CSV table of C-alpha atoms in Angstrom, one decimal:
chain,number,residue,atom,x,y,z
A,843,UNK,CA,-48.5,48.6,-32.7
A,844,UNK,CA,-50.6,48.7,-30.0
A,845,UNK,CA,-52.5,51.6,-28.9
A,846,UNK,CA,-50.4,52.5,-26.1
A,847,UNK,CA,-47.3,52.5,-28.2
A,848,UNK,CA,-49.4,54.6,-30.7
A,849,UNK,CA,-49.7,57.3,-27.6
A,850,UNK,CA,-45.6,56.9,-26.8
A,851,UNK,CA,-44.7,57.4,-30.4
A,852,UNK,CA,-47.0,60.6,-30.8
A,853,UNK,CA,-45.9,62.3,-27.6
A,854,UNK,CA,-41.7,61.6,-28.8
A,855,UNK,CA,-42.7,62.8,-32.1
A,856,UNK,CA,-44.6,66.1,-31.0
A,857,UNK,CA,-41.4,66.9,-28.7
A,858,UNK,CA,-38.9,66.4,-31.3
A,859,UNK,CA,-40.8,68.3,-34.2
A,860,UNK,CA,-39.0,71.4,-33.5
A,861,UNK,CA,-35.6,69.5,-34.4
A,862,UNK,CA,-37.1,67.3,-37.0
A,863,UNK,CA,-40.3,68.7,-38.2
A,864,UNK,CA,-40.7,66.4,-40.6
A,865,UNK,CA,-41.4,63.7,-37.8
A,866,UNK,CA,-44.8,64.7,-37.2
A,867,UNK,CA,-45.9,64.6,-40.5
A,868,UNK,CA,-44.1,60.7,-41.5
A,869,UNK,CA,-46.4,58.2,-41.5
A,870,UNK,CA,-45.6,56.2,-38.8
A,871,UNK,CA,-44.8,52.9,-40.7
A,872,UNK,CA,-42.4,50.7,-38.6
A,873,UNK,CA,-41.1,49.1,-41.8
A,874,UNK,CA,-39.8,52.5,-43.4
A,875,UNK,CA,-38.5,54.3,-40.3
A,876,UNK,CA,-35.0,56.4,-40.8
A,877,UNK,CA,-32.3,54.0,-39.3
A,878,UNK,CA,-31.0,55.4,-35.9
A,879,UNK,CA,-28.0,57.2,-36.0
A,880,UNK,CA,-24.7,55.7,-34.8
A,881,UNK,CA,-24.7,58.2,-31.8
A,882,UNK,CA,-27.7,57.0,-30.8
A,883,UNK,CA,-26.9,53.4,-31.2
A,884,UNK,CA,-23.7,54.0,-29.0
A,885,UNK,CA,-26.0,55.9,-26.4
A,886,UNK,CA,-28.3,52.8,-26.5
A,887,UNK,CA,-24.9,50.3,-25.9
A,888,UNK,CA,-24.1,52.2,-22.8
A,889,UNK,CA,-27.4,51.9,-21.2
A,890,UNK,CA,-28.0,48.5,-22.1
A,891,UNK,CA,-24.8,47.8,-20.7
A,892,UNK,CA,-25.2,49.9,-17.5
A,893,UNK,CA,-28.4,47.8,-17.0
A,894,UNK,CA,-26.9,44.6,-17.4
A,895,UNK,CA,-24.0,45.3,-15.0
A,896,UNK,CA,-26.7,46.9,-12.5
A,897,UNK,CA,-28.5,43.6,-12.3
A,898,UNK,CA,-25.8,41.3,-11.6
A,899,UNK,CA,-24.8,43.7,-9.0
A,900,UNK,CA,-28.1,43.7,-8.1
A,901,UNK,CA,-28.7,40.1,-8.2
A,902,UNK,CA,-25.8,39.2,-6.1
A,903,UNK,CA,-27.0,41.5,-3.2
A,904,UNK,CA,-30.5,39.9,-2.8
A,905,UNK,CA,-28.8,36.5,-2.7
A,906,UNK,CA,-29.3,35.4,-6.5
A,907,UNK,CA,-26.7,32.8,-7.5
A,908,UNK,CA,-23.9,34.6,-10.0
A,909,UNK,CA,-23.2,33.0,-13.6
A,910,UNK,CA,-20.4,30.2,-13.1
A,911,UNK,CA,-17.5,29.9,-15.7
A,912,UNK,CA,-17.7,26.2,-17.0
A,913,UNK,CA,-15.1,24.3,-19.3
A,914,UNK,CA,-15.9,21.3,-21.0
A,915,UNK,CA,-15.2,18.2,-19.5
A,916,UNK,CA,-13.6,15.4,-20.0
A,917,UNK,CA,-16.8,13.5,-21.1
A,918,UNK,CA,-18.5,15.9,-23.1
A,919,UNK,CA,-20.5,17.5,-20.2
A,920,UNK,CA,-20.2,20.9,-18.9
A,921,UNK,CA,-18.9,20.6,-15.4
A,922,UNK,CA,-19.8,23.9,-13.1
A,923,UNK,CA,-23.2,24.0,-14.9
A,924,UNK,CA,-26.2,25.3,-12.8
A,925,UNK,CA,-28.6,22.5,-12.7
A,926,UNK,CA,-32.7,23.2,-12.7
A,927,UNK,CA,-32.9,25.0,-9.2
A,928,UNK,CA,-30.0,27.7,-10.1
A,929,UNK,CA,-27.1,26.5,-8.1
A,930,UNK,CA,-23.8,25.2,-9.5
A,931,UNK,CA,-23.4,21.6,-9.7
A,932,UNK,CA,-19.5,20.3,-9.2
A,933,UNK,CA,-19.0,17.5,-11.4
A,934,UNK,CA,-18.3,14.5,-9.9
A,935,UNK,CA,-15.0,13.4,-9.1
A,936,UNK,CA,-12.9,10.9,-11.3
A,937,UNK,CA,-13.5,7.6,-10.2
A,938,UNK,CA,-10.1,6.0,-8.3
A,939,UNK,CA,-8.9,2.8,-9.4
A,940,UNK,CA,-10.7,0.4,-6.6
A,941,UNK,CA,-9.5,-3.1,-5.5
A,942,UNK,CA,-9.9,-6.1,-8.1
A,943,UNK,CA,-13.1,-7.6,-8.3
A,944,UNK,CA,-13.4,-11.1,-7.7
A,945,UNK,CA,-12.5,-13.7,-5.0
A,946,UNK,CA,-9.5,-13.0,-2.5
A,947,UNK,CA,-6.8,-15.6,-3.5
A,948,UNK,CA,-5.5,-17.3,-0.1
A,949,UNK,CA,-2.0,-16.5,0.7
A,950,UNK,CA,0.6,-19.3,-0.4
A,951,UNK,CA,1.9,-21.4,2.4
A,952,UNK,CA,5.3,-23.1,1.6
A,953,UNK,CA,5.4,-26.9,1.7
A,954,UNK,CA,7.4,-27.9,4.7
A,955,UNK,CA,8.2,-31.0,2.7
A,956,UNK,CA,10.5,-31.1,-0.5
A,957,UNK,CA,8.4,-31.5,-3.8
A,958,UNK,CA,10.6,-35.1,-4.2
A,959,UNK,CA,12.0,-37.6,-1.9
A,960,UNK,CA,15.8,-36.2,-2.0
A,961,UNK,CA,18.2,-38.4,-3.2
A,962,UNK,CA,20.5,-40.0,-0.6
A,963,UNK,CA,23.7,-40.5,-0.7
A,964,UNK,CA,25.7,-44.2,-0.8
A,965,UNK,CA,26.7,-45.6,2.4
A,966,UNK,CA,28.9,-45.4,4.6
A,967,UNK,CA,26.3,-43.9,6.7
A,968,UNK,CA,27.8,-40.9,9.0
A,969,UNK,CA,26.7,-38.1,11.6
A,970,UNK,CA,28.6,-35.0,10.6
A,971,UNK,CA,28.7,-32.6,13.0
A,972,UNK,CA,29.0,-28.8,12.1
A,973,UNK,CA,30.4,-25.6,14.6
A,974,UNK,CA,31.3,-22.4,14.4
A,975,UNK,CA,33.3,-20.1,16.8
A,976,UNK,CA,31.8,-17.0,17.5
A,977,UNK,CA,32.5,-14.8,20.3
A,978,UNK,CA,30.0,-14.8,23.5
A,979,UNK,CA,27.1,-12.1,23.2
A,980,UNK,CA,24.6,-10.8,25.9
A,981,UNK,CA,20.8,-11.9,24.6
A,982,UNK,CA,20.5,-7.9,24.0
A,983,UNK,CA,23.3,-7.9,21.5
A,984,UNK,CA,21.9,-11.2,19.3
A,985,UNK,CA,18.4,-9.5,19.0
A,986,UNK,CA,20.1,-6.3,17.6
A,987,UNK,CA,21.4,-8.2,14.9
A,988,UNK,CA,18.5,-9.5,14.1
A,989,UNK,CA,16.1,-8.7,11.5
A,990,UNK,CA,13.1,-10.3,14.1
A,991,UNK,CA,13.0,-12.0,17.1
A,992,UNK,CA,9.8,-13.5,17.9
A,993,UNK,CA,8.2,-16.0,20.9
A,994,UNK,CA,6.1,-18.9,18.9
A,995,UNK,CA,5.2,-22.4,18.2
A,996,UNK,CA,6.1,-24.6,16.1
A,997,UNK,CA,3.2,-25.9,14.3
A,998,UNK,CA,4.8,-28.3,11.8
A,999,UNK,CA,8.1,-30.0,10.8
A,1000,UNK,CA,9.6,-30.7,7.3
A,1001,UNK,CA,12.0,-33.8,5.9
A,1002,UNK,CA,15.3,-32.5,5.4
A,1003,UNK,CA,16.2,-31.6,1.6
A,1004,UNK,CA,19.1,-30.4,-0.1
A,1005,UNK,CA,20.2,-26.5,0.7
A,1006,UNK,CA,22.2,-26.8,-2.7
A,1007,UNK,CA,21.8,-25.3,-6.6
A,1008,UNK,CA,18.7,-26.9,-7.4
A,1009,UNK,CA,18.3,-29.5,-4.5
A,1010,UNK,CA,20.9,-32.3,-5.8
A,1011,UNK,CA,22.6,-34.7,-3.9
A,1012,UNK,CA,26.4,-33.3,-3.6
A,1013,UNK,CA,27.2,-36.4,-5.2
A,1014,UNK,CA,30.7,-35.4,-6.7
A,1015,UNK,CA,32.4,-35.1,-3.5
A,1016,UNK,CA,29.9,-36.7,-1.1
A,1017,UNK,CA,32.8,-37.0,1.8
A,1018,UNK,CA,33.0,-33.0,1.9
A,1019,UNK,CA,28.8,-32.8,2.4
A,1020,UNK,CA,28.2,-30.8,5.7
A,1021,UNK,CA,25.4,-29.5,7.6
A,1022,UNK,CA,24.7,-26.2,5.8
A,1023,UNK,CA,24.0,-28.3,2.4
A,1024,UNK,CA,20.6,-29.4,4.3
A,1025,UNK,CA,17.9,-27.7,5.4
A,1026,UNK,CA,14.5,-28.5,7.3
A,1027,UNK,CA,11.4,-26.1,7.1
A,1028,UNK,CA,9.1,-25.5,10.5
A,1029,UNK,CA,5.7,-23.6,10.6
A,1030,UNK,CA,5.7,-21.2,13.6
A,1031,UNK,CA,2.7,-19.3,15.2
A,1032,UNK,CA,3.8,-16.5,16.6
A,1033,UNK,CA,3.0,-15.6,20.1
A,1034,UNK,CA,4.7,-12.4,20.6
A,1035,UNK,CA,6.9,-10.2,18.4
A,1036,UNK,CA,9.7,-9.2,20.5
A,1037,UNK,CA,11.8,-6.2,18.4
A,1038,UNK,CA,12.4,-5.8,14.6
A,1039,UNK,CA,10.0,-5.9,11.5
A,1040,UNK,CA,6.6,-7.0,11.9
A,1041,UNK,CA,5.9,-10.6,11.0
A,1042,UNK,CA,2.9,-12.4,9.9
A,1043,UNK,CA,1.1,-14.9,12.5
A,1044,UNK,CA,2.3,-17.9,10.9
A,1045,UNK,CA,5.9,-17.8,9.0
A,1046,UNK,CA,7.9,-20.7,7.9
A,1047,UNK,CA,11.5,-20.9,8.6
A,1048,UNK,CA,14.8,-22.5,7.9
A,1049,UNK,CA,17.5,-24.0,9.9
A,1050,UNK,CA,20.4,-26.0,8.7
A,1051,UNK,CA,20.9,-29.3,9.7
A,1052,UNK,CA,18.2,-33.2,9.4
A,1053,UNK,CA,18.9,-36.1,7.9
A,1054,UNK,CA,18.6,-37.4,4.9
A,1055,UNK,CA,18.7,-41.3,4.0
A,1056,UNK,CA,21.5,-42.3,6.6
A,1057,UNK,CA,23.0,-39.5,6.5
A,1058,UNK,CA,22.7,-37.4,9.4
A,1059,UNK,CA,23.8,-33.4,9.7
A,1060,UNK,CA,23.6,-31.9,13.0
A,1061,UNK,CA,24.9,-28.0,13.1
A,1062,UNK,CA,25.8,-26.2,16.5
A,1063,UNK,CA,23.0,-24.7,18.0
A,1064,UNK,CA,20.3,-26.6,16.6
A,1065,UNK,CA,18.5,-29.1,18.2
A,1066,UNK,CA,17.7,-32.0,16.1
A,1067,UNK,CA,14.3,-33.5,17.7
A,1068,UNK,CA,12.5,-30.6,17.2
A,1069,UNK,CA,8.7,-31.2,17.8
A,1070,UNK,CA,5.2,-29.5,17.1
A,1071,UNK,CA,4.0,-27.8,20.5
A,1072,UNK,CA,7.5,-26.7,21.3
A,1073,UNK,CA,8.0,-23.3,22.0
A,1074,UNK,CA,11.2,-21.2,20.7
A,1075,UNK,CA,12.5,-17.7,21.0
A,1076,UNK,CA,13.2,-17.0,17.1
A,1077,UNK,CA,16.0,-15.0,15.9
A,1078,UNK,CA,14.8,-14.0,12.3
A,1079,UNK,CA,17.8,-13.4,9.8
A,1080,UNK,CA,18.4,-12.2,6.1
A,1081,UNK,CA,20.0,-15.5,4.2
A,1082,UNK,CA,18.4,-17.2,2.0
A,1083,UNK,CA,18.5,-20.6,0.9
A,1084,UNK,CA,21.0,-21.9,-1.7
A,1085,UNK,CA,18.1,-24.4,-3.1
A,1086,UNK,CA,16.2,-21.3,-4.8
A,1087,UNK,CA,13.2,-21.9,-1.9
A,1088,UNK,CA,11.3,-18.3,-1.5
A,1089,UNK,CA,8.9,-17.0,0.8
A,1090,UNK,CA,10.7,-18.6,3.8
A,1091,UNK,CA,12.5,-16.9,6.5
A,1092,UNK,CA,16.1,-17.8,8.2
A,1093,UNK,CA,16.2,-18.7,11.7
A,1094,UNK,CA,20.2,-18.3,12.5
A,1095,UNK,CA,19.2,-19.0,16.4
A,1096,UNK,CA,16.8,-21.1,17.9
A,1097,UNK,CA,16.5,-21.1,21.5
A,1098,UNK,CA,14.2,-23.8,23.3
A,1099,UNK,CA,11.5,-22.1,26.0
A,1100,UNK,CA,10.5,-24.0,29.1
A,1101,UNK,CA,7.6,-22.8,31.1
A,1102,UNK,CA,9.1,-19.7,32.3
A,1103,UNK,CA,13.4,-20.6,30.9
A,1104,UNK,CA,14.5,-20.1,28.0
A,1105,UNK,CA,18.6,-21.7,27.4
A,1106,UNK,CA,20.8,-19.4,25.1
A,1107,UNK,CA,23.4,-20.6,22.9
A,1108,UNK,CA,25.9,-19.9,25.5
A,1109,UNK,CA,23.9,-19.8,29.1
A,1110,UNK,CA,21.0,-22.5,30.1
A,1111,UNK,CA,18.3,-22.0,32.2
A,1112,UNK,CA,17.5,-18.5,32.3
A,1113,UNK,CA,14.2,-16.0,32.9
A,1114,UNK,CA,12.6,-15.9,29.9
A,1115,UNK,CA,11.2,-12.4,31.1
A,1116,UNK,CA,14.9,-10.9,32.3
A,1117,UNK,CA,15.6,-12.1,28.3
A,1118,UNK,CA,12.8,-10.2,26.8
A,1119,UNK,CA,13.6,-7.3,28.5
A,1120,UNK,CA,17.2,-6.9,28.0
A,1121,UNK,CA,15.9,-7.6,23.9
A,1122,UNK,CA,13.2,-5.0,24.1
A,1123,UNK,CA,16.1,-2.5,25.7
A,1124,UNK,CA,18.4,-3.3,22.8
A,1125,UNK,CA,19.8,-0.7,20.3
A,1126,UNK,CA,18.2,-0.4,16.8
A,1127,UNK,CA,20.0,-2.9,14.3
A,1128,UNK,CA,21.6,0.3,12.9
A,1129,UNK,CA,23.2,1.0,15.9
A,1130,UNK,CA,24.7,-2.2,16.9
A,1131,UNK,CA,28.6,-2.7,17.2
């Protein structure tokens, strides 16, 4: 003990003599002093505890950062820790899945051309010629019932090829072979999207109709010299081929653009901007008749 604590305990012990005489005169060996009782001890609880609820309170006045709860987390560490300086750290977020590492693949482009060389069919060599009857629509109506209808160019021009269960040659009954068992595949860049779902700049569509050996299919509607560099008012439908062909787009109209004309399927020669804006007027596709 040091001689100031020598003072402290010889002052307590002269004050208390009158209750504990026998205080005085103990020698005052740390190692054999009486135990305190237990209503001291609880006194000495309470003002310990007083004191340590009086600093926090205190603490948080004058600005010094509080005790933050912390859980464990999910890699061991202790998230809501106070680092060095005092002040909470937030753990760092999970990391989110990011995109796949390694080169972009290019987006497949469909052939326009068949795989094979279809097979033809035996002579006699015909031009079958394929219509249907529908009843006259407004431009307006036809680009309601359409999924898309797009202003582009073609770009390129497939061979004809089956449009049957896995490309054959209808050769059982080659007499009965008509224009929607073939099918010819044209790249368009798209100029303009009129109405409907957007479209990427270059899709590859379908019409029916080409010729294959000397054969030759014509449907109603289509032309049959179609060339790259001319333009077309696409009508973008929902079929699909028969052939099992994916990531191709119907065309069920195809009307030919001339400077500022366009010719319908029923009405040549008219403005191709009187057109686009009875299509851009049209009702949504749910709405249509």
């Amino acid at each position: 003990m040091t001689d100031r604590d020598d003072e402290t305990f010889g002052r307590f012990a002269v004050r208390f003599a009158r209750i504990e005489p026998f205080v005085a005169d103990r020698p005052r060996d740390v190692a054999r002093r009486r135990p305190i009782g237990p209503a001291f001890a609880a006194a000495l609880g309470v003002m310990v505890a007083v004191m340590v609820v009086g600093g926090i309170m205190l603490g948080g006045r004058l600005g010094f950062p509080a005790p933050v709860a912390s859980r464990p987390a999910g890699d061991g560490s202790i998230a809501g820790s106070p680092d060095a300086s005092g002040v909470a750290v937030k753990p760092p977020p999970a990391s989110a899945p990011g995109p796949a590492s390694g080169p972009v693949e290019p987006v497949a482009i469909v052939p326009l051309d068949p795989a094979e060389p279809p097979e033809e069919l035996p002579p006699p060599c015909l031009t079958r010629m394929t219509t249907y009857d529908r009843m006259v629509t407004t431009p307006a109506e036809d680009a309601a019932n359409s999924q898309t209808v797009v202003v582009g160019r073609v770009t390129g021009v497939g061979a004809a090829q089956w449009n049957t269960p896995g490309g054959r040659a209808p050769v059982t009954r080659p007499e009965r072979s008509e224009a929607a068992d073939v099918i010819r595949l044209i790249r368009i860049e798209v100029e303009e999207t009129i109405r409907g779902v957007p479209v990427a700049p270059v899709i590859t569509i379908w019409i029916p109709g080409g010729t294959i050996g000397c054969q030759r299919y014509l449907m109603g509607g289509f032309m049959d010299d179609i060339a790259i560099g001319d333009r077309y008012l696409v009508f973008v439908g929902d079929d699909s081929p028969r052939n099992g062909l994916v990531g191709v787009l119907q065309a069920w109209q195809l009307w030919p653009i001339d400077g500022p004309r366009v010719t319908t399927e029923f009405v040549p020669n008219l403005s191709l901007a009187d057109v686009l804006e009875q299509m851009r007027a049209s009702p949504p596709v749910s709405s249509a008749p």
